[in-house]
Short mmCIF file of C-alpha atoms in Angstrom, two decimals:
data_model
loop_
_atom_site.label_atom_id
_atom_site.label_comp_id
_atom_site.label_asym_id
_atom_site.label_seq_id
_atom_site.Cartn_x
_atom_site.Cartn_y
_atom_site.Cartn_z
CA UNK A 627 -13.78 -41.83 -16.38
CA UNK A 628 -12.12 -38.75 -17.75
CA UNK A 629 -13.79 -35.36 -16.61
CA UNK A 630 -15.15 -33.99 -19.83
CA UNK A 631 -17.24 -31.20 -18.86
CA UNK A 632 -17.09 -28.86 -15.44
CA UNK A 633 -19.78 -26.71 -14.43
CA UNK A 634 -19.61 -22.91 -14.96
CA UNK A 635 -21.55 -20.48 -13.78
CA UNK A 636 -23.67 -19.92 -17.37
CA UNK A 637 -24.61 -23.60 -17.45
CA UNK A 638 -28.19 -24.99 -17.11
CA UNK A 639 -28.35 -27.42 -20.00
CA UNK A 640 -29.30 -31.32 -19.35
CA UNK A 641 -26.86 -32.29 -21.79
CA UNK A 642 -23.96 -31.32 -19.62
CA UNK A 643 -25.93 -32.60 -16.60
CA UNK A 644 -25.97 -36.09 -18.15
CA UNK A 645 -22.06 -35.50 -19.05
CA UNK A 646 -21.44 -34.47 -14.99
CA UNK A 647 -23.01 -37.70 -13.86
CA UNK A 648 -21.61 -39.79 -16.68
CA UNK A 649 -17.65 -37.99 -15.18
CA UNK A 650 -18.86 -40.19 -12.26
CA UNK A 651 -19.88 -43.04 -13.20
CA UNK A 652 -23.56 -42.70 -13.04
CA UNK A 653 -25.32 -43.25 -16.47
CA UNK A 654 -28.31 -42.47 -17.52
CA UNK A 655 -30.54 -45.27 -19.72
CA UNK A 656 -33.71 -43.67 -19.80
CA UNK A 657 -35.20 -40.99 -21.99
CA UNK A 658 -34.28 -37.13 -21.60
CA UNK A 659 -36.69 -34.44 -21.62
CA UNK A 660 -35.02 -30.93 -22.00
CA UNK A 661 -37.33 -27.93 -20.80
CA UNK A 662 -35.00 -25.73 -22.54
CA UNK A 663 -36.32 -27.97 -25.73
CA UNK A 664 -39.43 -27.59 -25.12
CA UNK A 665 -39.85 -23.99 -24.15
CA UNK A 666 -38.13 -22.97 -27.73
CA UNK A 667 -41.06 -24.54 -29.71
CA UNK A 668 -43.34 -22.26 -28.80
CA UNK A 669 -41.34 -19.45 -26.90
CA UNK A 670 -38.67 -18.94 -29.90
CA UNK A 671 -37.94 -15.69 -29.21
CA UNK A 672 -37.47 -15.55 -25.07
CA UNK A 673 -35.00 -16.76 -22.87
CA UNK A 674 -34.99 -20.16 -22.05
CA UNK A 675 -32.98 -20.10 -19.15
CA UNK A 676 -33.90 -22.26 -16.04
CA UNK A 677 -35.01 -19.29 -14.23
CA UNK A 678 -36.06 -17.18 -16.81
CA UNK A 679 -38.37 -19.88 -18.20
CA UNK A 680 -39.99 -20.39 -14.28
CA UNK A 681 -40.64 -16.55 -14.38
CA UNK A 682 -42.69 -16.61 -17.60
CA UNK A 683 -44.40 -20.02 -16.97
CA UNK A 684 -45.10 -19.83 -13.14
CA UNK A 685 -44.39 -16.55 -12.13
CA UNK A 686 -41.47 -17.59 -10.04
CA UNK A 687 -37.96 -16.67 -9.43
CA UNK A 688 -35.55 -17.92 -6.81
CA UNK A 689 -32.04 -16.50 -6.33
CA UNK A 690 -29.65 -16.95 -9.15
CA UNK A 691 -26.19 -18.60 -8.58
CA UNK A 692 -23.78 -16.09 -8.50
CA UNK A 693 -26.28 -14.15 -6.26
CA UNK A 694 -26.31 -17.04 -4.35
CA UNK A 695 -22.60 -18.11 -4.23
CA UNK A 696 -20.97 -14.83 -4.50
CA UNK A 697 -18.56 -16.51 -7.37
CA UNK A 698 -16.87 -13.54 -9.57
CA UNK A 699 -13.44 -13.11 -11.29
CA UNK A 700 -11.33 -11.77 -8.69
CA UNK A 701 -12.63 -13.71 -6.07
CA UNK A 702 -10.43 -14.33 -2.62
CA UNK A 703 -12.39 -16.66 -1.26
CA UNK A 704 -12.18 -20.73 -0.98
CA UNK A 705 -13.39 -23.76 0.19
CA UNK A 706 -10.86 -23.00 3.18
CA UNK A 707 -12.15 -19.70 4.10
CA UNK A 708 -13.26 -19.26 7.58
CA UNK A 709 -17.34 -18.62 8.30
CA UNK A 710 -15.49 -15.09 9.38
CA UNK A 711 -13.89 -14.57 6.47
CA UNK A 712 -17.05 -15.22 4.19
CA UNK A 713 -19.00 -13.28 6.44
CA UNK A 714 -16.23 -10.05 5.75
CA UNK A 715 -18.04 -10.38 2.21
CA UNK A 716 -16.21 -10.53 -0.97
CA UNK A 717 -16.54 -13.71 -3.78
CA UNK A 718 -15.14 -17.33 -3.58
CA UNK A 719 -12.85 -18.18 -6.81
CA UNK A 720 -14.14 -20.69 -8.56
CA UNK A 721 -17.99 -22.58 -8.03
CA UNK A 722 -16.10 -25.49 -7.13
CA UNK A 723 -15.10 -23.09 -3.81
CA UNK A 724 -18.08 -21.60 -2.98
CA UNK A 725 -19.81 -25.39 -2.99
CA UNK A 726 -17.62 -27.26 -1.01
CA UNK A 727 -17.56 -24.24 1.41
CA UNK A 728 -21.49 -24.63 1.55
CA UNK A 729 -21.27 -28.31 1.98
CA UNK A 730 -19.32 -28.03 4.91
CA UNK A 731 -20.43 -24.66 6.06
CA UNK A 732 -24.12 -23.80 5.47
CA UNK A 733 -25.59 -26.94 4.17
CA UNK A 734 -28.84 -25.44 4.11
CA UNK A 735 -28.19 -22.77 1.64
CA UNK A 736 -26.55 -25.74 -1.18
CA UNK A 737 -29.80 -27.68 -0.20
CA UNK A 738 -32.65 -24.93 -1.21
CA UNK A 739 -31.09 -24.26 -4.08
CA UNK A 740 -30.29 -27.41 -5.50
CA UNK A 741 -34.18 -28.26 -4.52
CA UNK A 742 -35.71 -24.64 -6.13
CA UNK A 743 -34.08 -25.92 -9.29
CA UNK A 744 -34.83 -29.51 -9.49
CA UNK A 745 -38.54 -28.53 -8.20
CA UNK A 746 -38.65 -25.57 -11.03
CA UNK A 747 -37.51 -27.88 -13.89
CA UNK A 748 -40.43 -30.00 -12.98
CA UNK A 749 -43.01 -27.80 -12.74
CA UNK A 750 -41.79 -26.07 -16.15
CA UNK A 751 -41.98 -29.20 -17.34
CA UNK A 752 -45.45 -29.60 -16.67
CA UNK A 753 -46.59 -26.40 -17.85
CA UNK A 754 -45.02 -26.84 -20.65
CA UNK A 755 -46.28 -30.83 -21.68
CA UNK A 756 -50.19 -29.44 -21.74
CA UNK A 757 -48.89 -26.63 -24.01
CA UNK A 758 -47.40 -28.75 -26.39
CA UNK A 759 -50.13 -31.15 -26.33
CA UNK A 760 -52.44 -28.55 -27.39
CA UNK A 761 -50.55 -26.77 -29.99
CA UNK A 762 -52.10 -28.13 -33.47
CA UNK A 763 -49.19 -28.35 -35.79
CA UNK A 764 -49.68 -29.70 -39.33
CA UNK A 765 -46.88 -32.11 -41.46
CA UNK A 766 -46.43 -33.64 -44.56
CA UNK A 767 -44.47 -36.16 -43.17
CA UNK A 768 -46.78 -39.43 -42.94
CA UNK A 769 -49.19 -38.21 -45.73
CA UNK A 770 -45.70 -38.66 -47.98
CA UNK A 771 -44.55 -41.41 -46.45
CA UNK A 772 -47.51 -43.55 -45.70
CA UNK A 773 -46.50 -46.71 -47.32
CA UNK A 774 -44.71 -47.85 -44.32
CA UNK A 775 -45.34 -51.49 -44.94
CA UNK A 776 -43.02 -51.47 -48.09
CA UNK A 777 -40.76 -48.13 -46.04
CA UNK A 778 -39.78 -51.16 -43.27
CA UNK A 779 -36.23 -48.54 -42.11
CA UNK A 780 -38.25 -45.41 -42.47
CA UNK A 781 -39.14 -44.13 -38.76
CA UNK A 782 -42.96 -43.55 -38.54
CA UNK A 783 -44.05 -40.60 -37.60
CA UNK A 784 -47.51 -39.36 -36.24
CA UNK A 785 -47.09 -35.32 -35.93
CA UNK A 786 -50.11 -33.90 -34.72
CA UNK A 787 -49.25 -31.56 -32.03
CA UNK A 788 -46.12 -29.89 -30.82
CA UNK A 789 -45.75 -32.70 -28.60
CA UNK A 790 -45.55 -35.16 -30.98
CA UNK A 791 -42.67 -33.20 -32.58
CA UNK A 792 -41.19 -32.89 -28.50
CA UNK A 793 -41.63 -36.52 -28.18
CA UNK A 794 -40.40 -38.39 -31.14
CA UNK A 795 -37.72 -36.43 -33.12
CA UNK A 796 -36.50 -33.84 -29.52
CA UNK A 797 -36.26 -36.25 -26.99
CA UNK A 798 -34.47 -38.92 -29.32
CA UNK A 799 -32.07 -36.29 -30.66
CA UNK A 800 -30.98 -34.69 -26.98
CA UNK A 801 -29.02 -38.46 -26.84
CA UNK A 802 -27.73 -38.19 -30.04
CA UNK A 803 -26.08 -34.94 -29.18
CA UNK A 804 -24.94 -35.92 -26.08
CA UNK A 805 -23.09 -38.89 -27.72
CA UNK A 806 -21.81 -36.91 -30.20
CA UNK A 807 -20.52 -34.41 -27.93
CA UNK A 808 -19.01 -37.44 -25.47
CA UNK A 809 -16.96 -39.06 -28.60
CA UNK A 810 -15.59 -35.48 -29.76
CA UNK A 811 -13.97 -34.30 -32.68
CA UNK A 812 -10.81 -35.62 -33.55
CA UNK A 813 -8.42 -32.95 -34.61
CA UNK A 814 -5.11 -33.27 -36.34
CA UNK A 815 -2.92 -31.65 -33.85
CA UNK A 816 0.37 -31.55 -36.25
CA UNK A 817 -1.43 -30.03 -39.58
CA UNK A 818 -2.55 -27.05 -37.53
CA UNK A 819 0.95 -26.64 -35.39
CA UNK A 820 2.63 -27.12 -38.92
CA UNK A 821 0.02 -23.96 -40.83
CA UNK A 822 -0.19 -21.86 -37.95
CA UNK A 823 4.31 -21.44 -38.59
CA UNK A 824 3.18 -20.85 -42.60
CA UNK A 825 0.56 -18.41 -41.10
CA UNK A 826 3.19 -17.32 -38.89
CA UNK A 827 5.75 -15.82 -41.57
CA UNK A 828 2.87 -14.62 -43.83
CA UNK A 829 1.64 -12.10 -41.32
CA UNK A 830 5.75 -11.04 -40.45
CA UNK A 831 5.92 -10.76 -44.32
CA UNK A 832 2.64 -8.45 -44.34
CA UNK A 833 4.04 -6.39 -41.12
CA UNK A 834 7.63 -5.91 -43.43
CA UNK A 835 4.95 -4.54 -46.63
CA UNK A 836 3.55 -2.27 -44.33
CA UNK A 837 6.30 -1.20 -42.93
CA UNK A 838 7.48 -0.82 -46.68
CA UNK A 839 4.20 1.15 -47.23
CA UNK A 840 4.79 3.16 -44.28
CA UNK A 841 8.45 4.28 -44.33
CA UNK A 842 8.58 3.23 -41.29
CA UNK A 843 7.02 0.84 -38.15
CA UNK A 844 3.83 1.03 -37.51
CA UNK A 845 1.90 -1.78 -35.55
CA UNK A 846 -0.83 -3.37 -37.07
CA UNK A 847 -2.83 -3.86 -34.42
CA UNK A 848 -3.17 -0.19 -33.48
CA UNK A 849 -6.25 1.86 -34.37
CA UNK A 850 -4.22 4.85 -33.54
CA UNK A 851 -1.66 4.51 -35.37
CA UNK A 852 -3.73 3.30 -38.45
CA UNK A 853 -6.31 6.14 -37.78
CA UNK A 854 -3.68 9.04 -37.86
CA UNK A 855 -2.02 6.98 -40.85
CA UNK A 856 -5.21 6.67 -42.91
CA UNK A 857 -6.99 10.20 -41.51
CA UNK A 858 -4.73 12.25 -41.36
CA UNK A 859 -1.78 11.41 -43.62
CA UNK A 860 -3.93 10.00 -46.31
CA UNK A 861 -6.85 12.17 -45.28
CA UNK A 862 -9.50 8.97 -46.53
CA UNK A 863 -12.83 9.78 -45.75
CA UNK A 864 -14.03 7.62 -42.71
CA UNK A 865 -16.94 4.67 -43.29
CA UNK A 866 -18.03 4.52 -39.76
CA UNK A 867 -17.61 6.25 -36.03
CA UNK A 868 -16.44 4.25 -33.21
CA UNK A 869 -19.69 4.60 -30.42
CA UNK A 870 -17.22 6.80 -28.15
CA UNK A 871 -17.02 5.00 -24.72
CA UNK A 872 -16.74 6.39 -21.89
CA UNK A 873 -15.47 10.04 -23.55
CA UNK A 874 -18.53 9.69 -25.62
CA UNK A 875 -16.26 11.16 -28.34
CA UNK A 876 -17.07 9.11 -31.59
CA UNK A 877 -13.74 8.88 -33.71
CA UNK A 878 -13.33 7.85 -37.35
CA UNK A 879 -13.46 4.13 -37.23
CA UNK A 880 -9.94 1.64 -38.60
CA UNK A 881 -12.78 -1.86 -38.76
CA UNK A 882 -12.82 -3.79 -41.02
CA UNK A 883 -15.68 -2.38 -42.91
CA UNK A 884 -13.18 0.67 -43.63
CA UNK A 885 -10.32 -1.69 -44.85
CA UNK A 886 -12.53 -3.91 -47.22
CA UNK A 887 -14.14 -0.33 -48.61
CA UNK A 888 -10.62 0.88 -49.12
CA UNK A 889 -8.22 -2.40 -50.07
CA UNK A 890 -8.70 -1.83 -53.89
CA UNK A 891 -7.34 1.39 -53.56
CA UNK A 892 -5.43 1.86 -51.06
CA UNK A 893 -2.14 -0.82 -50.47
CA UNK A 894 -1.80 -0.28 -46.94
CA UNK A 895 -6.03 -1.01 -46.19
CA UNK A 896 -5.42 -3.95 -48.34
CA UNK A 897 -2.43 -5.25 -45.99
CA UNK A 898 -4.07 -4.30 -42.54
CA UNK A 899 -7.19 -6.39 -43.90
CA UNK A 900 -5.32 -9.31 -44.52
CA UNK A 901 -3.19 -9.48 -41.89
CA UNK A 902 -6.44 -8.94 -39.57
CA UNK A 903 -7.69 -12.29 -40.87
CA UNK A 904 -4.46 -13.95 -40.55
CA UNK A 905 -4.19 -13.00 -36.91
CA UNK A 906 -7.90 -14.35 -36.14
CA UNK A 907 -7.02 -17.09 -38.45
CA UNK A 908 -3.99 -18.39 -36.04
CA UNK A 909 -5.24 -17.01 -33.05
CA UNK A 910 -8.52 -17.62 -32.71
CA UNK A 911 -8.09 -21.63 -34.55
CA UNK A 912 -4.59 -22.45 -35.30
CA UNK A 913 -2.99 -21.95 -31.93
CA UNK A 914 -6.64 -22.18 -30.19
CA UNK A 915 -7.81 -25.59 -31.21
CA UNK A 916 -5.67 -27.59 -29.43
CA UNK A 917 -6.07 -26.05 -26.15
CA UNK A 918 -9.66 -27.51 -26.08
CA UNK A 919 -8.88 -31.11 -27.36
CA UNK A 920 -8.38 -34.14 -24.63
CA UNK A 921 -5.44 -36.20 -24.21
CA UNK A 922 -6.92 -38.12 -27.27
CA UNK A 923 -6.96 -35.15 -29.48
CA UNK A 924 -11.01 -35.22 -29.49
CA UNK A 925 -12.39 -31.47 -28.73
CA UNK A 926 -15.62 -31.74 -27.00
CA UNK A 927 -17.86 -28.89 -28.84
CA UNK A 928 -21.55 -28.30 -26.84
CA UNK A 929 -24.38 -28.78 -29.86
CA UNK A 930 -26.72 -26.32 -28.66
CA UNK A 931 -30.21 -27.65 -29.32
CA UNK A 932 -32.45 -24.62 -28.78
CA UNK A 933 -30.33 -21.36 -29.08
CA UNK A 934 -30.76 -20.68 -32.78
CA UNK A 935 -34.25 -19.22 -33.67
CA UNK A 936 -34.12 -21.17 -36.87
CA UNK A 937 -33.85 -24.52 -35.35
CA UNK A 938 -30.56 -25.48 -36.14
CA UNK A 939 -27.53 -26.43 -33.78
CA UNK A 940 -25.42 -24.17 -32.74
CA UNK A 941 -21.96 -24.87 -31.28
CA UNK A 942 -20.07 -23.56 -28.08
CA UNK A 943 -17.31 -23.79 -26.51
CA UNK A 944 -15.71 -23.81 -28.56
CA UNK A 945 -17.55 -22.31 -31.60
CA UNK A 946 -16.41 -24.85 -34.32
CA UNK A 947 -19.39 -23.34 -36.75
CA UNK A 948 -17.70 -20.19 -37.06
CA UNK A 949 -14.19 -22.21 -38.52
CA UNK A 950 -13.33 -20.38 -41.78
CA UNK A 951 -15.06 -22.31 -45.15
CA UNK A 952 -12.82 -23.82 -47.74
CA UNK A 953 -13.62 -20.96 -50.07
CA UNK A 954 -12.39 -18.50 -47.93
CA UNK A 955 -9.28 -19.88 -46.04
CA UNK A 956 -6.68 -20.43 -48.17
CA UNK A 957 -4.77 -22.51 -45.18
CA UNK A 958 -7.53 -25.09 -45.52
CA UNK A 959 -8.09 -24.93 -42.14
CA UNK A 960 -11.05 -27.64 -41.92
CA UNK A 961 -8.28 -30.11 -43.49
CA UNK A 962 -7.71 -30.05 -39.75
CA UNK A 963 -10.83 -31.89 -38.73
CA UNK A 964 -9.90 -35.76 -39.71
CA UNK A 965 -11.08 -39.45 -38.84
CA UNK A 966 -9.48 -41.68 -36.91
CA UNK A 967 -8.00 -44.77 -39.15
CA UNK A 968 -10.48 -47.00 -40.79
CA UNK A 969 -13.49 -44.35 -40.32
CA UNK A 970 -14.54 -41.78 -42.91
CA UNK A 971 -15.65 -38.03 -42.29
CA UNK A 972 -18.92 -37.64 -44.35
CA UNK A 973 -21.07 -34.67 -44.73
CA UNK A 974 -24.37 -33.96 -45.12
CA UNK A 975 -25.93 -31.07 -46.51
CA UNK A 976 -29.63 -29.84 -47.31
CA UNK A 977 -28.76 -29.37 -50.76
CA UNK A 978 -29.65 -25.10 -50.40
CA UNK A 979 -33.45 -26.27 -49.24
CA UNK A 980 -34.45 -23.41 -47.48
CA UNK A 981 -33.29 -21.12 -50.84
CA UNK A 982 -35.87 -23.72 -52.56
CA UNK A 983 -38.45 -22.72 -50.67
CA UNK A 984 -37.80 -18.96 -50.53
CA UNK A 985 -37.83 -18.78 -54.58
CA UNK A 986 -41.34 -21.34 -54.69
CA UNK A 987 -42.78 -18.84 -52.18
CA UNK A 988 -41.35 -15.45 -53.60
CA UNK A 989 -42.01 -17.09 -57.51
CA UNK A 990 -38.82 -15.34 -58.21
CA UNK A 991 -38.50 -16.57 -61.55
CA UNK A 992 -34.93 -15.98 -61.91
CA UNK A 993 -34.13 -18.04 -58.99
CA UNK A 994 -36.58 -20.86 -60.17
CA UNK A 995 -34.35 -20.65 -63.64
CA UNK A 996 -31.43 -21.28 -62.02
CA UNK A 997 -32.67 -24.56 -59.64
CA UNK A 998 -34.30 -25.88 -62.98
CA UNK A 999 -30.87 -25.39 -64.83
CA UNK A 1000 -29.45 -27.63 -62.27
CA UNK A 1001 -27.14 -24.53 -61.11
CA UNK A 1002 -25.88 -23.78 -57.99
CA UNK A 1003 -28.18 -20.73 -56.36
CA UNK A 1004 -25.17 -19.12 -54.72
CA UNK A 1005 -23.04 -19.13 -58.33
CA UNK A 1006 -26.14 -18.22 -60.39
CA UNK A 1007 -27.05 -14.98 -57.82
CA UNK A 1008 -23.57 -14.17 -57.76
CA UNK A 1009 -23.51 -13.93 -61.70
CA UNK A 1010 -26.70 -11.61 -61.68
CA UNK A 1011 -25.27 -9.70 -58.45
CA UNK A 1012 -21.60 -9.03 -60.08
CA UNK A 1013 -21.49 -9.81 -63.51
CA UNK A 1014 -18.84 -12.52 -63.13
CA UNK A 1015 -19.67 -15.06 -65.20
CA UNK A 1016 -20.96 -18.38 -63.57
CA UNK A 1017 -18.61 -20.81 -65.56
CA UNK A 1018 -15.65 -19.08 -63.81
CA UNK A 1019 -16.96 -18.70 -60.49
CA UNK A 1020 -17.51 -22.61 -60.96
CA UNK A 1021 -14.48 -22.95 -61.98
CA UNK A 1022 -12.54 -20.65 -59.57
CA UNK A 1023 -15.14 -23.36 -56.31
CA UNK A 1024 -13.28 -26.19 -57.42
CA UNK A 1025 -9.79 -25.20 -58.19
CA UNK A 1026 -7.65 -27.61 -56.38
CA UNK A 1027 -4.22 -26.53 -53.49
CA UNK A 1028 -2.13 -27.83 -57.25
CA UNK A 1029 -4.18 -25.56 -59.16
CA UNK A 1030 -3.77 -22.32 -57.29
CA UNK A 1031 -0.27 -23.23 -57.20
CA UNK A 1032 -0.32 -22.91 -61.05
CA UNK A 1033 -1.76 -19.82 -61.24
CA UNK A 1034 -0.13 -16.65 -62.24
CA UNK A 1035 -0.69 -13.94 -59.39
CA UNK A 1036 -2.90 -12.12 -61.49
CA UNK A 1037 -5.01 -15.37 -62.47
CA UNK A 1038 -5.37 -16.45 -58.56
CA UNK A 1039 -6.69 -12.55 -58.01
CA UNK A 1040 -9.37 -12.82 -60.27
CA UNK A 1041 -10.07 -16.30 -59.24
CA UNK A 1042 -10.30 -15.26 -55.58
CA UNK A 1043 -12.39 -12.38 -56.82
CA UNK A 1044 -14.63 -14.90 -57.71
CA UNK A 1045 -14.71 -17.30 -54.88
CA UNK A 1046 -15.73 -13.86 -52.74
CA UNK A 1047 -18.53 -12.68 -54.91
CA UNK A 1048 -20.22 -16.35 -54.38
CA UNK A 1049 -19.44 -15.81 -50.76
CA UNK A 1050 -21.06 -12.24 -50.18
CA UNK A 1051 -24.00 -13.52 -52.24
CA UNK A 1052 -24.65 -16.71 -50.43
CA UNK A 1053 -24.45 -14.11 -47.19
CA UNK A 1054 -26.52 -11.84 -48.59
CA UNK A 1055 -29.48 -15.13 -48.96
CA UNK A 1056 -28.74 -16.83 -46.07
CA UNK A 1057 -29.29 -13.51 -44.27
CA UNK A 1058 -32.69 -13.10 -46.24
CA UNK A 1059 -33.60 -16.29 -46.18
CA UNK A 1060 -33.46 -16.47 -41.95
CA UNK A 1061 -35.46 -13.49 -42.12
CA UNK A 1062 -38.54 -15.47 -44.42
CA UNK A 1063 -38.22 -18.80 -42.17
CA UNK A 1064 -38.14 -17.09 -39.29
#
């Protein structure tokens, strides 16, 4: 089977445990329990690291890998090294090394720790079942949906305890995950090769303006340059101080804080900003991307069950959650993520939920106007936030690639304008709205 996962030395999660054994051969049928799972549904805001989790629980900690393995960066040594050599000190190169040197070196050393984690798991495990089982919870869930008889496809659901909620939505989801994360994501390979060229000749195009601007070369990328361009040829008065490093001197900071605070004033801030984004844009995704995809052009994301403190998925390695939204990346960038032929790419969405609840709970009456006007919360804010009015933000969300083509320079500005004040605002609730769920 092809090898999608490989251990490194952060990794602890069962998911990639059932992935290792499946890159053999060996597949799992039964049920999986993650401790990691379980120790986020009461322990939200501690670590739930294998060892970490031990400590609090049990008040036990063994040796950690690296302290165990000597694995770092620059390591020398491998699987070849002689007892002598490994003895001289120093790290092996990769895990892989410093395992297979144990397995044919000192046995004894892969053995206790391979047994102080398996043994740990399962006595976090049980520490953490009687917690569960005696955490009261309270839900809605069967008092709503108690007609099962005529609800035949609806699952049934008995949550009394946070075991309940461990045992019959957890435990059933860490498989859906790990199939999900064993199909992939297929990713059209061509679209981004073929916008990362167009992103390409916009950011030499920006480098030429600011060149323009400048009367000269100066590189983009270079706080110093910018800094003496901006502090002491403009002489702008600085938004922030860089923390000062090892000097401990704190300089006028070039982030981009200080570019979006100057880039309707200032033609050069405006051009460093955008060819900032740009960069990340092709860096970071364009070019980036299809490094991580498979032979079948499937990347192979980790869904994170219990890392975020609100309880949704996060995603790693890489990060496809932080991919640039359709309102702010004018490459289209998500275009990217496709279906293979015959299948559809649907989404789901909780229709702004949480902002539901935050307005019910606050009674913020303007809020509760806009829901019962059938409006869209981030639109309606933005209007009250800005003054823009909510017809053309509306309009501006669901301007088509032909549209903006249409559009006088001037017109796509304003439009743009628009698309960012709905943006900013919808960061602006999301960021209080964590705050109230959390």
């Amino acid at each position: 089977t092809t090898e999608i996962y490989t251990p490194s030395l952060h990794d602890a999660l069962p998911i990639l445990v059932i992935h290792m054994l499946d890159n053999v051969g060996i597949q799992l049928a039964g049920e999986v329990a993650d401790v990691q799972v379980m120790h986020s549904l009461i322990y939200e805001e501690q670590s739930h690291a294998l060892k970490d989790m031990a400590h609090h629980l049990l008040g036990w900690r063994w040796k950690d890998f690296t302290d165990t393995f000597r694995v770092g960066k620059a390591g020398k040594l491998t699987q070849y090294s002689s007892p002598a050599e490994v003895g001289l000190g120093g790290t092996f190169q990769t895990i892989q090394d410093a395992i297979l040197w144990c397995h044919a070196n000192d046995r004894e050393k892969l053995v206790e720790y391979a047994a102080n984690d398996a043994y740990g798991t399962l006595l976090c495990y049980q520490a953490l079942e009687q917690e569960l089982r005696q955490a009261v919870t309270y839900s809605l869930y069967h008092s709503a949906f108690s007609d099962w008889n005529q609800r035949p496809n609806r699952m049934k659901l008995e949550i009394e305890t946070q075991w309940d909620i461990f045992e019959q939505i957890e435990i059933p989801f860490t498989k859906v995950l790990w199939k999900c994360e064993r199909n992939g994501v297929l990713i059209d390979q061509n679209y981004l090769s073929e916008t990362s060229e167009v992103v390409q000749e916009h950011i030499r195009q920006l480098e030429k303006e600011a060149w323009k601007i400048y009367g000269g070369q100066i590189n983009l990328n270079s706080p110093a340059q910018l800094s003496e361009y901006f502090f002491k040829f403009k002489k702008l008065e600085p938004v922030s101080y860089t923390k000062g490093g090892k000097s401990g001197v704190r300089s006028p900071s070039c982030d981009s804080e200080f570019l979006e605070y100057y880039a309707g004033s200032d033609p050069m801030a405006a051009v460093a900003l955008k060819y900032r984004d740009l960069s990340k844009l092709n860096n970071t995704y364009l070019q980036k991307l299809p490094v991580h995809a498979d032979p079948q052009g499937r990347i192979h994301t980790r869904l994170n069950q219990a890392v975020a403190r609100t309880g949704r998925l996060s995603s790693s390695d890489p990060n496809l959650q932080q991919t640039p939204n359709m309102e702010r990346d004018q490459y289209k960038l998500r275009k990217a993520f496709v279906a293979p032929e015959g299948w559809q790419v649907i989404c789901y969405d909780y229709d702004q939920l949480e902002m539901r609840l935050l307005a019910a709970a606050a009674q913020e009456q303007s809020m509760i106007d806009i829901f019962r006007a059938g409006k869209d919360i981030h639109m309606g804010n933005a209007e009250l936030m800005t003054g823009i009015p909510y017809d053309d933000i509306a309009a501006a969300k669901n301007l088509t690639d032909t549209d903006w083509d249409s559009l006088t320079k001037e017109r796509a500005e304003y439009f743009r304008s628009c698309i960012h004040a709905r943006s900013s605002t919808k960061t602006v609730g999301n960021y209080q709205d964590r705050k109230s769920v959390v």
